[in-house]
Amino acid sequence: MVKPVWIKHASQLATLVHEKAGPRVKEAMRELGIIEDGSVWLENGIIKAVGTTNELQTKYADRATEADIIDATGHLVTPGLVDPHTHVAFGGSREREFEMRLEGATYMEIMNAGGGIHATTSMTRAATEDELVIQTSKRLDSFLSHGVTTVEGKSGYGLDLETELKQLRVMKRLQMEHPVDIVPTFMGAHAVPTEYKAREEEYVDLIVNEMIPIVGKEKLAKFNDVFCEVGVFTPEQSERILEAGKLHGLIPKIHADEIEPYEGAELAAKVGAISAEHLLKASDKGIQAMAEQGVIACLLPATALYLRETAARGRMMIDAGVPVAISTDCNPGSSPTTSMPLVMNLACISMRLTPAESLCAATFNAACAIQMEDKVGSLEVGKQADLVLWNIKNYQELQYLFGVNHVKTVWKKGVKVVG
Ligand code: NIG
Ligand code: FE
């Protein structure tokens, strides 16, 4: 039996509780539900009570001796961070491409020459399931050490039926074997594999007719994502793939308008995607359409930085009424990081989110982007006991003191997993 945990006297308990349901927009993104001198009781993996230390003192006075008591005086406590967009289950690494880009090559040139996603596809195909579990598990450990307790994870480095299923099975195994919750997305449409060069439509047929039906039937993924980009999948191909996924129970997501404008944001609204990702080059019209349909913008400022591109217009999107989430985009090419705190800081610096908006985008709105908001993303009675105790006193410091890991303690389902 795991002992209950009683956290007391948090200088700030950022609960992220809000009266309105659903992803937060506009000023609601800045309302963090902060309780000063906050306290939480965790038991059986669940949050049992949230309030001021005084309130919980009254409620739990006669059970104090049963619990592990944590004095959080001077510390910020938040929900475990949620990363709603990762490519975490891959083989190998691509540090040489980093060097090539600095020598002048572009991301798409490297990919078109057989590197980029294709290089990782070769390494992922060559790896056994056990090898991928070991490599991915290490990355999940790193996420956890940065306060991330839930991640989404995409396939898309298989680009053939066997390897796509292998990646999804790796994530399914890790869901059992690793404390971090991992929510799987099928992304067979991450690139056209080199063996289908000049036969793109045939690869789309394979995704639609073979891969999606099996992934849907075996319930190996919750979402279906497409890299809709000039030279990768057209908006028409993307729509076909996303509509096919819907027929098999897979919710659409879309890598949209990352490198060139391609009306990806418009497409996300049209197909009713839960989220659209990247959006560096999204049009005003597309952003408006997303706001109207409530499509979540999942913004990836570390990727923009790493590709030396101008970040997405996060400030403008929030002001336009788009619900915004942020993510690492953890992948071996355009964003090899597991640090959500770094991403929260970049969201402020490069997209002008306020520190409060940035925290909302990394917790509650991020949970909404992977339909996990009933379980994680805020500190509410009945939700999973996923919490982070930070070595700082308030939420502003979290982004202000940047490039430093402030995590002191992490609880996942009520169990201390870091610190
Ligand atoms: O989200 N843009 C496409 N896919 C990934 C990068 C994958 C890679 O380079 O391996 C992304 O940035
Ligand atoms: Fe991505």
PDB file of C-alpha atoms in Angstrom, residues 3-6 41-42 63-70:
ATOM      1  CA  LYS A   3       1.009   5.977   1.796  1.00  0.00           C
ATOM      2  CA  PRO A   4      -1.183   9.022   1.140  1.00  0.00           C
ATOM      3  CA  VAL A   5       0.805  12.184   0.371  1.00  0.00           C
ATOM      4  CA  TRP A   6      -0.114  15.464   2.050  1.00  0.00           C
ATOM      5  CA  TRP A  41      -4.073  15.280  -0.378  1.00  0.00           C
ATOM      6  CA  LEU A  42      -3.132  12.389  -2.718  1.00  0.00           C
ATOM      7  CA  ARG A  63      -5.317  11.220   9.568  1.00  0.00           C
ATOM      8  CA  ALA A  64      -2.087  13.249   9.600  1.00  0.00           C
ATOM      9  CA  THR A  65       0.022  10.360  10.942  1.00  0.00           C
ATOM     10  CA  GLU A  66      -0.920   8.100   8.010  1.00  0.00           C
ATOM     11  CA  ALA A  67       0.501  10.426   5.368  1.00  0.00           C
ATOM     12  CA  ASP A  68       3.853  11.370   3.927  1.00  0.00           C
ATOM     13  CA  ILE A  69       3.827  15.068   4.783  1.00  0.00           C
ATOM     14  CA  ILE A  70       5.601  17.384   2.345  1.00  0.00           C
TER      15      ILE A  70
END
